[in-house]
């Protein structure tokens, strides 16, 4: 695929009509409950395969853990969380590798398959395409809120539920219509991944009032509970943003996401068909913008 597109995963054609798609992702715990952490880490690792329009088939565990420090039960729970998500995705777990490490890390190496003509790249949107997002933003802000002990049990449970939701159904609906570019929102935040989508070829208008976020996020942000990555993303990408650069929206669009939703450019004539298919699959989504011819390479906040 080349490196110019910063694609979500690597692709290798193994025969006419079939390519394998490979990705690896692992990270340190973001929630206290080891089972939930395992679920989230596995969901996050699988996401890049879905973002390429591919179907995940096999996975390998990657584990950094100290049994002496944390005990075997914690490791068992992390792996159980991962396996439950791997199963739900219809993926076969083939094995894995572990390293003795004082700092816990867990994730997966995932292989998927796709027809070479059906690969979804992360750029190539057309003028007039709708910009669709399938999960709310703010996981970085809420995860920072957990560390500051400022998030209630109910909010944590809802956050975990969304981070542990596979992008499988969303990808299925996405593939039922004409899509010109797709990715998933992770560490670079909405704007970082959106900039990769437009490059300097096309522009995009963002509908500020339609951008979804966790309801706890604005209050946390008002207390300055923002992850370091948000500031770094804003420093790096804000030069590409024009329009109303203020308020909470100008925070959350830079928030680094863990196991974020799919972000894609939908053919302008396919929105009603997409809506029908999303409803019958029970997939939530938001139309958060529209691609425009000019100004090229810019994201306009409306
Ligand atoms: Co990705
Ligand atoms: Co990744």
CSV table of C-alpha atoms and ligand atoms in Angstrom, one decimal, residues 8 48 183-184 186, ligand 1:
chain,number,residue,atom,x,y,z
A,8,UNK,CA,-4.3,1.4,9.7
A,48,UNK,CA,-7.6,-1.5,12.5
A,183,UNK,CA,-10.1,4.8,9.3
A,184,UNK,CA,-10.6,4.5,13.0
A,186,UNK,CA,-7.4,6.5,18.0
B,1,LIG,CO1,-6.2,2.8,13.1
